[in-house]
Coordinates of N, CA and C and ligand atoms in Angstrom, one line a residue:
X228 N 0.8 -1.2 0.0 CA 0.0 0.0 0.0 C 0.9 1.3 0.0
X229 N 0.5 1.9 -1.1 CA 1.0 3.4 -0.8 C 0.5 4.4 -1.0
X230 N 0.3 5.4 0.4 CA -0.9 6.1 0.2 C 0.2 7.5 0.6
X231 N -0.8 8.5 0.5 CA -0.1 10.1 0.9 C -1.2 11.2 1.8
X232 N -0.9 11.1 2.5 CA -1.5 11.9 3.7 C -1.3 13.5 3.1
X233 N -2.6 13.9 2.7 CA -2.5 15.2 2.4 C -3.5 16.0 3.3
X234 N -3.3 17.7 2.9 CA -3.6 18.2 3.7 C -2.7 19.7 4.2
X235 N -3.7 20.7 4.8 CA -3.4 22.0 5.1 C -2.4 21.6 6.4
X236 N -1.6 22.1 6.7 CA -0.9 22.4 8.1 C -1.8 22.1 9.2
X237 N -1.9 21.3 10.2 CA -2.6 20.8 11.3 C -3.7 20.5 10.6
X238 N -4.4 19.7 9.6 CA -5.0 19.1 9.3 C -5.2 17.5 9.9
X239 N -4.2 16.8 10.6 CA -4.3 16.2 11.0 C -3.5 14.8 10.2
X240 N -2.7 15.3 9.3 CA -1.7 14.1 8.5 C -1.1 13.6 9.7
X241 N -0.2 13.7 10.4 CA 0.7 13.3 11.6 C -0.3 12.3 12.3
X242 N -1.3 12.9 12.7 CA -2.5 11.8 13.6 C -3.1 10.8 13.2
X243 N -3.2 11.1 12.0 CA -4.0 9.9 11.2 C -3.3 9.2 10.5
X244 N -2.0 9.7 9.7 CA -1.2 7.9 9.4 C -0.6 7.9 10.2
X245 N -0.6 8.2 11.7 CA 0.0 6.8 12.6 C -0.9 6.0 13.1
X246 N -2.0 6.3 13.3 CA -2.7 5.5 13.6 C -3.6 4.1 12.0
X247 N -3.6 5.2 10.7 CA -3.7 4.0 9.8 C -2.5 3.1 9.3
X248 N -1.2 3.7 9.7 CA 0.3 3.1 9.5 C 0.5 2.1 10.5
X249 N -0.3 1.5 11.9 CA -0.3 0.7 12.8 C -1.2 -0.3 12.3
X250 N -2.6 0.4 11.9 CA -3.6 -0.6 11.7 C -2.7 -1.8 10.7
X251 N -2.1 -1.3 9.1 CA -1.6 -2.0 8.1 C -0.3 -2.0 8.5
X252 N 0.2 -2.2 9.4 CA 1.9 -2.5 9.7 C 3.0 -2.4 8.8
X253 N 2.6 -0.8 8.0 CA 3.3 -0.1 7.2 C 3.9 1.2 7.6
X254 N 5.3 1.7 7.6 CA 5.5 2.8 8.3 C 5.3 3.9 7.4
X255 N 5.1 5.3 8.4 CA 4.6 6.4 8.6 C 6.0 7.5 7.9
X256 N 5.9 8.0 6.9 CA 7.3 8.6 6.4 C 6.8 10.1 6.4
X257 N 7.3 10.7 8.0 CA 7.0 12.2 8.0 C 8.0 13.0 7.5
X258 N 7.9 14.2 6.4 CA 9.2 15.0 6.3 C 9.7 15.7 7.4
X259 N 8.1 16.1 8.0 CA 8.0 17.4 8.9 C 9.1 16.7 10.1
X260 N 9.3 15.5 10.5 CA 9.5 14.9 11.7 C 10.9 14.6 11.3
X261 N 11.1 14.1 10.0 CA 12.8 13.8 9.7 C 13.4 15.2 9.4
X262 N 13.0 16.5 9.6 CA 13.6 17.5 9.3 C 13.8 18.0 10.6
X263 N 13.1 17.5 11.6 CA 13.1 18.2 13.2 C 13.8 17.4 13.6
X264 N 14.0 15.7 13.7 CA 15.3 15.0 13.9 C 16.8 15.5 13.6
X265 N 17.0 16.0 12.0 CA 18.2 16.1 11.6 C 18.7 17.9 12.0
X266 N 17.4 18.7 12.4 CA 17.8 19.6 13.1 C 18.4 19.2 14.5
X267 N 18.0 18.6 15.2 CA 18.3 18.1 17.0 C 19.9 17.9 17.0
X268 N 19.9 16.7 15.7 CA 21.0 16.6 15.5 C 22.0 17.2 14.8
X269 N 21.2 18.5 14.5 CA 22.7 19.6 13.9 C 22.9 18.6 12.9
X270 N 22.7 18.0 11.8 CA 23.2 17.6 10.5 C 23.3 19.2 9.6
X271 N 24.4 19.4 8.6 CA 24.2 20.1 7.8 C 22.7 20.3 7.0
X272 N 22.1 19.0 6.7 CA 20.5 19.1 6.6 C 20.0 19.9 7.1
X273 N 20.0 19.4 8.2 CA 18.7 20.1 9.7 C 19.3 21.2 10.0
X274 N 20.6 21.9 9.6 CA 20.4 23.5 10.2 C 20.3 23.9 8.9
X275 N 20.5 23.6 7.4 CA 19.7 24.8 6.8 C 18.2 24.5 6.6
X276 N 17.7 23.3 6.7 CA 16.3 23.5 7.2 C 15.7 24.2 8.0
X277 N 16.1 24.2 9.2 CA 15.5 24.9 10.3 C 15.6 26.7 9.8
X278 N 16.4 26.8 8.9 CA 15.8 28.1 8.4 C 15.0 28.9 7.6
X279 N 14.4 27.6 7.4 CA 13.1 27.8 6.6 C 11.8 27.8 7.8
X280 N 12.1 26.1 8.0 CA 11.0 26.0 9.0 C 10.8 26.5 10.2
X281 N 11.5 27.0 10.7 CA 10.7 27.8 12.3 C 10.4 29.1 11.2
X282 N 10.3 29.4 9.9 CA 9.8 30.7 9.7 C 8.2 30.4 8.9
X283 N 8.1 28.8 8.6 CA 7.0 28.5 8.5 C 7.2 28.6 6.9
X284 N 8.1 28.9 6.6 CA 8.5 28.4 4.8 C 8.4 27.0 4.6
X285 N 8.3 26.6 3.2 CA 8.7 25.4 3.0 C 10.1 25.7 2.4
X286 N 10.6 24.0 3.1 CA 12.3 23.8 2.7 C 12.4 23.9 1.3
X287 N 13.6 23.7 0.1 CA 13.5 23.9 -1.5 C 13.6 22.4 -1.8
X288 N 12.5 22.0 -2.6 CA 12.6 20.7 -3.2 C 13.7 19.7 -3.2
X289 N 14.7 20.2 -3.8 CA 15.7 19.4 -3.8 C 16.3 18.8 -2.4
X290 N 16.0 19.5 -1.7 CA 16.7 18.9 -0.4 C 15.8 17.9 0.1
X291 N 14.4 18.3 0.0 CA 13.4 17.1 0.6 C 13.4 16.0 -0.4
X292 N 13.1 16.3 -1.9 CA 13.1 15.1 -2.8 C 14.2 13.8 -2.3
X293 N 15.4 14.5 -2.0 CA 16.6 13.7 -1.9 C 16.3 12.5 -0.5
X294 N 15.8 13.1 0.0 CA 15.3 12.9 1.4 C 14.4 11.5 1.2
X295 N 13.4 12.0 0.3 CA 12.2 10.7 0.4 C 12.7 9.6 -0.5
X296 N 13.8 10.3 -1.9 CA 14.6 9.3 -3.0 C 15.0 8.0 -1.9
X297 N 15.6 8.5 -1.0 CA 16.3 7.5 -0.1 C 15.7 6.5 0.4
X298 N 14.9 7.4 1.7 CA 14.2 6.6 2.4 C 13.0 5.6 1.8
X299 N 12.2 5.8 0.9 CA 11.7 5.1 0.6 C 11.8 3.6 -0.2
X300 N 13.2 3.4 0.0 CA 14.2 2.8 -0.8 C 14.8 1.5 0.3
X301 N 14.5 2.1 1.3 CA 15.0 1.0 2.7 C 13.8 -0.1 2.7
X302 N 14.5 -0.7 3.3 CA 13.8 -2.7 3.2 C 12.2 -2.2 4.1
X303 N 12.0 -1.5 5.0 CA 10.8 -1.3 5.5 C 10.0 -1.1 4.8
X304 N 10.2 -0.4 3.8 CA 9.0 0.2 2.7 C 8.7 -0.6 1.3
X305 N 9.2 -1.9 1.6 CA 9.2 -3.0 0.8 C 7.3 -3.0 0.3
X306 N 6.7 -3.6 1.5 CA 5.2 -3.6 1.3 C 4.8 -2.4 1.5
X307 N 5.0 -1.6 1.1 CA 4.2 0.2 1.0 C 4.8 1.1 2.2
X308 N 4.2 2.7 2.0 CA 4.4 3.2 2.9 C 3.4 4.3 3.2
X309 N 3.2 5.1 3.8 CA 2.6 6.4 4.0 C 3.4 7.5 4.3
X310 N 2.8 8.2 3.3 CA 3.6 9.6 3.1 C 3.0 10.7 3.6
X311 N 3.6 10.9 5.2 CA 3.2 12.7 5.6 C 3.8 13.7 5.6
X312 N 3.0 15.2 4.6 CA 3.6 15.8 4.4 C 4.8 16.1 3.2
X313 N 4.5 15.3 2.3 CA 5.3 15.0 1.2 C 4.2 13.9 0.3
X314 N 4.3 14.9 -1.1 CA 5.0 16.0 -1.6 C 4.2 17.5 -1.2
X315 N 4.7 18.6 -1.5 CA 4.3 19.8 -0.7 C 3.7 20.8 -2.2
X316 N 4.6 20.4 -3.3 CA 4.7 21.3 -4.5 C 4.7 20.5 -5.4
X317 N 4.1 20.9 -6.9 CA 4.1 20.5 -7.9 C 5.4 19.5 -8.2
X318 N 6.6 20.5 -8.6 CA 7.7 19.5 -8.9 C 8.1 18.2 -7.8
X319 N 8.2 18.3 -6.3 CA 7.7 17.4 -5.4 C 6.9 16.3 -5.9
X320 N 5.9 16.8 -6.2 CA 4.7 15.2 -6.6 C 5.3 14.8 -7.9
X321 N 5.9 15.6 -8.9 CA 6.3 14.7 -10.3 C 7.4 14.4 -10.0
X322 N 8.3 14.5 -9.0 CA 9.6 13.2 -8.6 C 9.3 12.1 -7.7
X323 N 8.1 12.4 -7.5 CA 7.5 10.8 -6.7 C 7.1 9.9 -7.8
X324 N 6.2 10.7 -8.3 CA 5.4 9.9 -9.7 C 7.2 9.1 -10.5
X325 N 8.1 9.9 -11.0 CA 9.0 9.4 -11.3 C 10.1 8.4 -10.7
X326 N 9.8 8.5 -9.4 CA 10.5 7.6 -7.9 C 9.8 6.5 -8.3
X327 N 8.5 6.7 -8.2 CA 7.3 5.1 -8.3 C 7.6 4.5 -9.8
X328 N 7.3 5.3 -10.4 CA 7.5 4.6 -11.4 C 9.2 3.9 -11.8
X329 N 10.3 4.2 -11.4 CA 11.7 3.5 -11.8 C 11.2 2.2 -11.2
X330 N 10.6 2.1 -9.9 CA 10.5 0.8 -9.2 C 9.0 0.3 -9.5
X331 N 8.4 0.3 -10.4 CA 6.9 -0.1 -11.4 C 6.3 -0.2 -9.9
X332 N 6.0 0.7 -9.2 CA 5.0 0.5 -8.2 C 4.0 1.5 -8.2
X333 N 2.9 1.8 -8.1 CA 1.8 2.4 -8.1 C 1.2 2.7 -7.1
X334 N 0.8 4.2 -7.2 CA 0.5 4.8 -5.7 C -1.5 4.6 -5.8
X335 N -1.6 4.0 -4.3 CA -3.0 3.4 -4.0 C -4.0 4.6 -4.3
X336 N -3.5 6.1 -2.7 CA -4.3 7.1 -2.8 C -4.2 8.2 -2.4
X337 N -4.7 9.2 -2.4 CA -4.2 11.0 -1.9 C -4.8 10.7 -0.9
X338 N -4.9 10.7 0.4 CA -6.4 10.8 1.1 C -6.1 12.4 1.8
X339 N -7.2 13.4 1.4 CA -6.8 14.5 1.5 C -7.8 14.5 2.8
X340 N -7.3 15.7 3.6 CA -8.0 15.4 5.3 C -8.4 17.5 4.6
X341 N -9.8 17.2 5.0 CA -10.5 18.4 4.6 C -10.5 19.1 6.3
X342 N -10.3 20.7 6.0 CA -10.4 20.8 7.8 C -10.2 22.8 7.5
X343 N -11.8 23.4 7.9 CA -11.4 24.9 7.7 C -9.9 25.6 8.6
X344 N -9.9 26.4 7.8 CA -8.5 27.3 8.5 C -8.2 27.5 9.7
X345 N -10.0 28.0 10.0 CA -9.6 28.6 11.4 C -9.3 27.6 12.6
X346 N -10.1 26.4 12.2 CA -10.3 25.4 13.2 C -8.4 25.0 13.1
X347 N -7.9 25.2 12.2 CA -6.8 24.8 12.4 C -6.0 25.4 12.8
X348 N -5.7 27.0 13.3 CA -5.2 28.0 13.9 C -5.3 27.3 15.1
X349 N -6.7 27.3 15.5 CA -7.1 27.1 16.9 C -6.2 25.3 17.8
X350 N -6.3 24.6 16.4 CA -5.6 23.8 16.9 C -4.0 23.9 16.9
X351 N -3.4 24.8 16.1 CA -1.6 24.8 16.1 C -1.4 25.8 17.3
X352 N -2.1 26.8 17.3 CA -1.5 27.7 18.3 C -1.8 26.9 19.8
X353 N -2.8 25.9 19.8 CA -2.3 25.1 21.2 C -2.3 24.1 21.4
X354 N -1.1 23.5 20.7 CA -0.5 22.4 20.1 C 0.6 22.7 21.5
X355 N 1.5 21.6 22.3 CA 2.4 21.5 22.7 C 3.0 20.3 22.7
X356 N 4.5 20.4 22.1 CA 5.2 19.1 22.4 C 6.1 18.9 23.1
X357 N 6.3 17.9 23.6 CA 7.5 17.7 24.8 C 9.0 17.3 24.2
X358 N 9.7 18.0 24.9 CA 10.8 18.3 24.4 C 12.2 17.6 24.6
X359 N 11.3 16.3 25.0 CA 12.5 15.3 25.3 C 12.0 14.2 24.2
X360 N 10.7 13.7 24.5 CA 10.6 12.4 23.9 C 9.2 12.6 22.9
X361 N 9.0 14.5 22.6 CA 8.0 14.0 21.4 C 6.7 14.4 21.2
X362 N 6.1 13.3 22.6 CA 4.9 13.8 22.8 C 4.1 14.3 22.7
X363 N 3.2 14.9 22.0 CA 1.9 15.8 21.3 C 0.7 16.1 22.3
X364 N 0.7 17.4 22.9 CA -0.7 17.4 23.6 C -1.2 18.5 23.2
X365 N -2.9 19.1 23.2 CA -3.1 20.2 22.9 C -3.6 21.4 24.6
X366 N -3.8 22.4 24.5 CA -4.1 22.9 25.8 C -5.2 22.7 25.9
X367 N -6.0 22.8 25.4 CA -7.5 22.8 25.6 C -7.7 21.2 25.2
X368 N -8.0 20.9 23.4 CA -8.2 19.3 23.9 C -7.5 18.0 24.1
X369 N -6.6 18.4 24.6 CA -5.6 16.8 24.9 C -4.4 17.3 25.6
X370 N -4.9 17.9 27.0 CA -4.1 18.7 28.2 C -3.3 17.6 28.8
X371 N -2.1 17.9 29.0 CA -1.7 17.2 29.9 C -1.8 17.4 31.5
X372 N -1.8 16.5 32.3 CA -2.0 16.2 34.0 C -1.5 17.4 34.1
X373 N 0.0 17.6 34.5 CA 0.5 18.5 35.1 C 0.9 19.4 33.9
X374 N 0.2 20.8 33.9 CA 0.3 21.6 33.1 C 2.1 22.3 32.7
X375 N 2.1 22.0 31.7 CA 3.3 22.4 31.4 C 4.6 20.9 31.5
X376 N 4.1 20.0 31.7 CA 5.1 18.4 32.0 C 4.7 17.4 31.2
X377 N 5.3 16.5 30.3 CA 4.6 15.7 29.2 C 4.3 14.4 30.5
X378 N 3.6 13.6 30.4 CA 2.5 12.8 31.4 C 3.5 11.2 31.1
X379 N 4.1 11.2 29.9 CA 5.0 9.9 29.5 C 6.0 10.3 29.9
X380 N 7.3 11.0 29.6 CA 8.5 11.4 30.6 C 8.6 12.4 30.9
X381 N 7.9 13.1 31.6 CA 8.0 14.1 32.7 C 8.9 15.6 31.7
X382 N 8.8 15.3 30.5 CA 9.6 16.0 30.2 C 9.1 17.2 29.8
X383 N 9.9 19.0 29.5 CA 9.5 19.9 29.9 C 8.7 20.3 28.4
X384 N 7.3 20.9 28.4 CA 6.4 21.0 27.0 C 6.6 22.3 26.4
X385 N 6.7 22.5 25.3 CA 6.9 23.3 24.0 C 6.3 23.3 23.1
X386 N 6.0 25.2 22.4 CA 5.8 25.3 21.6 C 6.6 25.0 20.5
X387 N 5.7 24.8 19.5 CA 6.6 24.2 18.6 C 7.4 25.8 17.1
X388 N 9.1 26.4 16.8 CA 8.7 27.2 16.8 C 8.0 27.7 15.5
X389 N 7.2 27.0 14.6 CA 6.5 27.5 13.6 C 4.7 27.1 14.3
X390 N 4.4 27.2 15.4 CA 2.9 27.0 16.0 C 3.0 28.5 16.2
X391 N 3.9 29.6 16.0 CA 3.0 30.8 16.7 C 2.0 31.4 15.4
X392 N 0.9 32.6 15.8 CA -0.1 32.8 14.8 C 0.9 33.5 13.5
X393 N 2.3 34.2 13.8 CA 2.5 34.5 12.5 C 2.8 33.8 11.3
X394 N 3.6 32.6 12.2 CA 4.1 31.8 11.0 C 3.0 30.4 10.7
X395 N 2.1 30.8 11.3 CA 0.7 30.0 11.1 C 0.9 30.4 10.0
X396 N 0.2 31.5 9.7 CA -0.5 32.3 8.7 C 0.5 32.4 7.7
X397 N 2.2 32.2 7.7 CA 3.1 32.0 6.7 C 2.3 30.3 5.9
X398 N 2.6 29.3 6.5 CA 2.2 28.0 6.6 C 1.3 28.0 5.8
X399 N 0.0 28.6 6.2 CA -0.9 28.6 5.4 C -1.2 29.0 4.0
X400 N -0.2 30.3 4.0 CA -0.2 30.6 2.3 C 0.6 30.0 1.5
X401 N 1.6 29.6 1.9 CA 2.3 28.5 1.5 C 1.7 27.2 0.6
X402 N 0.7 26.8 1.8 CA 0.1 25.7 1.4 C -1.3 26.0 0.1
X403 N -1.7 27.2 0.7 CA -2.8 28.0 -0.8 C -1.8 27.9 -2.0
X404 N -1.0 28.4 -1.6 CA 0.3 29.0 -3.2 C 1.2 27.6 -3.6
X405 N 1.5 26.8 -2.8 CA 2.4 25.7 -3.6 C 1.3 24.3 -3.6
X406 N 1.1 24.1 -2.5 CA 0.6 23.1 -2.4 C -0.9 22.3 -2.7
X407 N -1.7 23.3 -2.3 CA -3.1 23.3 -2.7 C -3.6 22.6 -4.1
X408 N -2.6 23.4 -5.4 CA -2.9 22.6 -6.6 C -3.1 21.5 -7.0
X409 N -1.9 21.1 -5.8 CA -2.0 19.0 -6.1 C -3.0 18.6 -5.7
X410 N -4.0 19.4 -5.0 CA -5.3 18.1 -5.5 C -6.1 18.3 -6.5
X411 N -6.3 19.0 -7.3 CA -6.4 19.0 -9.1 C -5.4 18.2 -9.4
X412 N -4.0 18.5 -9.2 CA -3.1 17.2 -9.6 C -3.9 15.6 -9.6
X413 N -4.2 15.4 -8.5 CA -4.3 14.2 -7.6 C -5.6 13.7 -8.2
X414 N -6.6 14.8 -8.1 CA -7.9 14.4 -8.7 C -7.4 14.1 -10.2
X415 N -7.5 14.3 -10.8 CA -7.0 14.1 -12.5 C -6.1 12.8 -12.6
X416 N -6.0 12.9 -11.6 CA -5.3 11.1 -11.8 C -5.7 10.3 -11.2
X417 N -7.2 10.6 -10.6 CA -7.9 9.4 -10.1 C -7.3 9.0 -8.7
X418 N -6.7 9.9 -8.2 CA -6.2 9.1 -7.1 C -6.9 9.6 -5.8
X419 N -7.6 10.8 -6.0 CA -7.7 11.5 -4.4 C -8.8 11.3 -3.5
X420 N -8.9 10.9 -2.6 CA -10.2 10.4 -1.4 C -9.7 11.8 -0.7
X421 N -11.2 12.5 -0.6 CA -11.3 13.5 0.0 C -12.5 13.0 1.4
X422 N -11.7 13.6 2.9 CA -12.0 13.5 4.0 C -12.6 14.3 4.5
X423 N -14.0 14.5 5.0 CA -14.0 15.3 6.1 C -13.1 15.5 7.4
X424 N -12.3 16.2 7.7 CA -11.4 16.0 8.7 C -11.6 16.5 10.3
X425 N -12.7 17.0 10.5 CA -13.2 17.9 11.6 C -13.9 16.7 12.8
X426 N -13.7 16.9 14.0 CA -14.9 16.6 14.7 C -13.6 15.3 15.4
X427 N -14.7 14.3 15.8 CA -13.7 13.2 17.0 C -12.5 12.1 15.8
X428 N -11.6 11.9 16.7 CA -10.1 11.0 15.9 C -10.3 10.2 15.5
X429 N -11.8 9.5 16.2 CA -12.0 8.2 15.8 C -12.6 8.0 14.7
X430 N -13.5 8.9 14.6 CA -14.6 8.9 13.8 C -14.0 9.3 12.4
X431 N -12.7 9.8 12.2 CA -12.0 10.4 11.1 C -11.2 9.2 10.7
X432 N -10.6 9.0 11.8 CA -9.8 7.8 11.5 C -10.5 6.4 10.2
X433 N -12.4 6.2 11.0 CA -12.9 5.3 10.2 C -13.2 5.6 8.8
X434 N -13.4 7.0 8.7 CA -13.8 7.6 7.3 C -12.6 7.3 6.4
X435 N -11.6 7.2 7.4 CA -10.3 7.5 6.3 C -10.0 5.9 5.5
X436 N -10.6 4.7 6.4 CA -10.3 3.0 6.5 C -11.4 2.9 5.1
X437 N -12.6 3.4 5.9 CA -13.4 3.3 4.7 C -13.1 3.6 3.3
X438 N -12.3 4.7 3.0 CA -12.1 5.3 1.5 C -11.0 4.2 1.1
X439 N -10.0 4.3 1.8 CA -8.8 2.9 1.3 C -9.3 1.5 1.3
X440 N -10.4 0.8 1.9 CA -11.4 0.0 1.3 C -12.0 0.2 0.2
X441 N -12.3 0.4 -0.1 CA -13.0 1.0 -1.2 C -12.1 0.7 -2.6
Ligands
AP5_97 P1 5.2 19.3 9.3 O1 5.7 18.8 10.6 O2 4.8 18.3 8.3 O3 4.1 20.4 9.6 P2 2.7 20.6 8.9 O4 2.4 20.1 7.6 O5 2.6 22.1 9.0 O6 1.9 19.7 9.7 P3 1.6 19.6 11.3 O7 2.5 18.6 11.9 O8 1.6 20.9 11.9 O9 0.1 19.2 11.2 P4 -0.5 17.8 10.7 O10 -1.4 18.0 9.5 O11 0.5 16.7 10.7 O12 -1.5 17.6 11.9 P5 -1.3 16.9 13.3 O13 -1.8 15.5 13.2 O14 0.1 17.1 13.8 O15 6.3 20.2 8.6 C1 7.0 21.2 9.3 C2 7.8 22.0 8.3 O16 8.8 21.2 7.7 C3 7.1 22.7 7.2 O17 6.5 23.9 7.5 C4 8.2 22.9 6.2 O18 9.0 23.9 6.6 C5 9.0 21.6 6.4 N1 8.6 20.5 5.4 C6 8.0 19.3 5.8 N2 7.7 18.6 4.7 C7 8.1 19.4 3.6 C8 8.0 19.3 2.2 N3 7.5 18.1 1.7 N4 8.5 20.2 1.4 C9 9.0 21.4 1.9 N5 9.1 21.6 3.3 C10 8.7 20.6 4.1 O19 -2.3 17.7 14.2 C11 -2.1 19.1 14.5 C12 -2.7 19.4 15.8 O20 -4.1 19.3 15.7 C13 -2.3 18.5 17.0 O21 -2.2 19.2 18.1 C14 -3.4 17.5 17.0 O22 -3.5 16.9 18.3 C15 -4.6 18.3 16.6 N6 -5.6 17.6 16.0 C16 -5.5 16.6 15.0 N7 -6.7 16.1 14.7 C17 -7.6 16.8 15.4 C18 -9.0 16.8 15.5 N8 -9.8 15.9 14.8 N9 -9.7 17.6 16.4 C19 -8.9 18.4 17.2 N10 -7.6 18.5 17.1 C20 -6.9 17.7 16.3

């Protein structure tokens, strides 16, 4: 199976192929999350990344293409993978299309997670992650016990730094101006399952089982 988790900034790609990337015991290939790893670790990668992304830009093609060229290439992604957060831009999705095709494999589906703007402000601006091991809580719906301490290793919680409202609002046009088109891309080639994405995890989660049945 190989599917692509698409979608606006906090639409919910991250939450929902890990949980359909468990169900099918296929892993979850986030950019957003190997670009925040290879920052931690100070790779030449991850610091000229991080100069994009804490400004809520996207990084320039060639550095992420190279990125998924690889990874998707390792023995785990033999029986499929899910793709979060990639591709972001036109040229992006026509070096996948050309990725898949050198290795005659065929992509299953777009599943695009539909979700208004605002609701998605409301969810990045109180978004916190913990700054040891990860973690994801929101303030309002998914608080942790002790405010300000992740509940799994005690560890100290953070904003994340492209969650504030300005570089929301960078993020977001971003995603109007590069990214958005690929679902005209996506639809035109038959591939895109469009989600309602709003409302309970679960209930999203089934909608999303349903369309890849299908
Ligand atoms: P990345 O980490 O991928 O950020 P993003 O796309 O902006 O996505 P998020 O992780 O913020 O949101 P999401 O859609 O995964 O939603 P999530 O499940 O986390 O990328 C970061 C940066 O890296 C980019 O800005 C760019 O600079 C760079 N980058 C990455 N890929 C790139 C590429 N291909 N090309 C160029 N640059 C690239 O949920 C968000 C929040 O909402 C969470 O708090 C969650 O708990 C909450 N939530 C989820 N679902 C619900 C729900 N149903 N109800 C209420 N809250 C919900």
């Amino acid at each position: 199976m190989r599917i692509i988790f698409f979608g606006a900034p906090g639409s919910g790609k991250g939450t929902q192929s890990k949980r359909v990337g468990k169900k099918y015991n296929i892993p979850q290939l986030s950019t957003g999350d190997m670009l925040r790893n290879a920052k931690k670790q100070e790779t030449p990668i991850g610091l000229k990344a991080s100069q994009y992304m804490d400004h809520g830009k996207l990084v320039p093609d060639e550095i992420i293409i190279g990125i998924i060229a690889e990874r998707i290439l390792e023995e785990d992604c033999d029986d499929g993978f899910m793709l979060d957060g990639f591709p972001r831009s036109k040229p992006q999705a026509e070096a996948l299309r050309s990725m898949l095709q050198a290795q005659d494999i065929e992509l299953d589906s777009v599943i695009f997670l539909d979700v208004d703007f605002d609701e998605i402000v409301t969810r990045l601006v109180g978004r916190r992650v913990c700054h040891s091991c990860g973690e994801e809580y929101h303030i309002d719906f998914q608080p942790p016990e002790v405010a300000g301490k992740c509940g799994k290793c005690g560890g100290e919680l953070v904003q994340r730094p492209d969650d504030f409202e300005e570089q929301i609002r960078v993020r977001l046009k971003s995603y109007q101006e590069l990214t958005s088109p690929l679902i005209e891309y996506y639809r035109d080639l038959g591939k895109l399952d469009q989600v309602a994405a709003s409302g309970d995890f679960d209930e999203i989660t089934k909608r999303i089982l349903l369309a890849l049945e299908k």
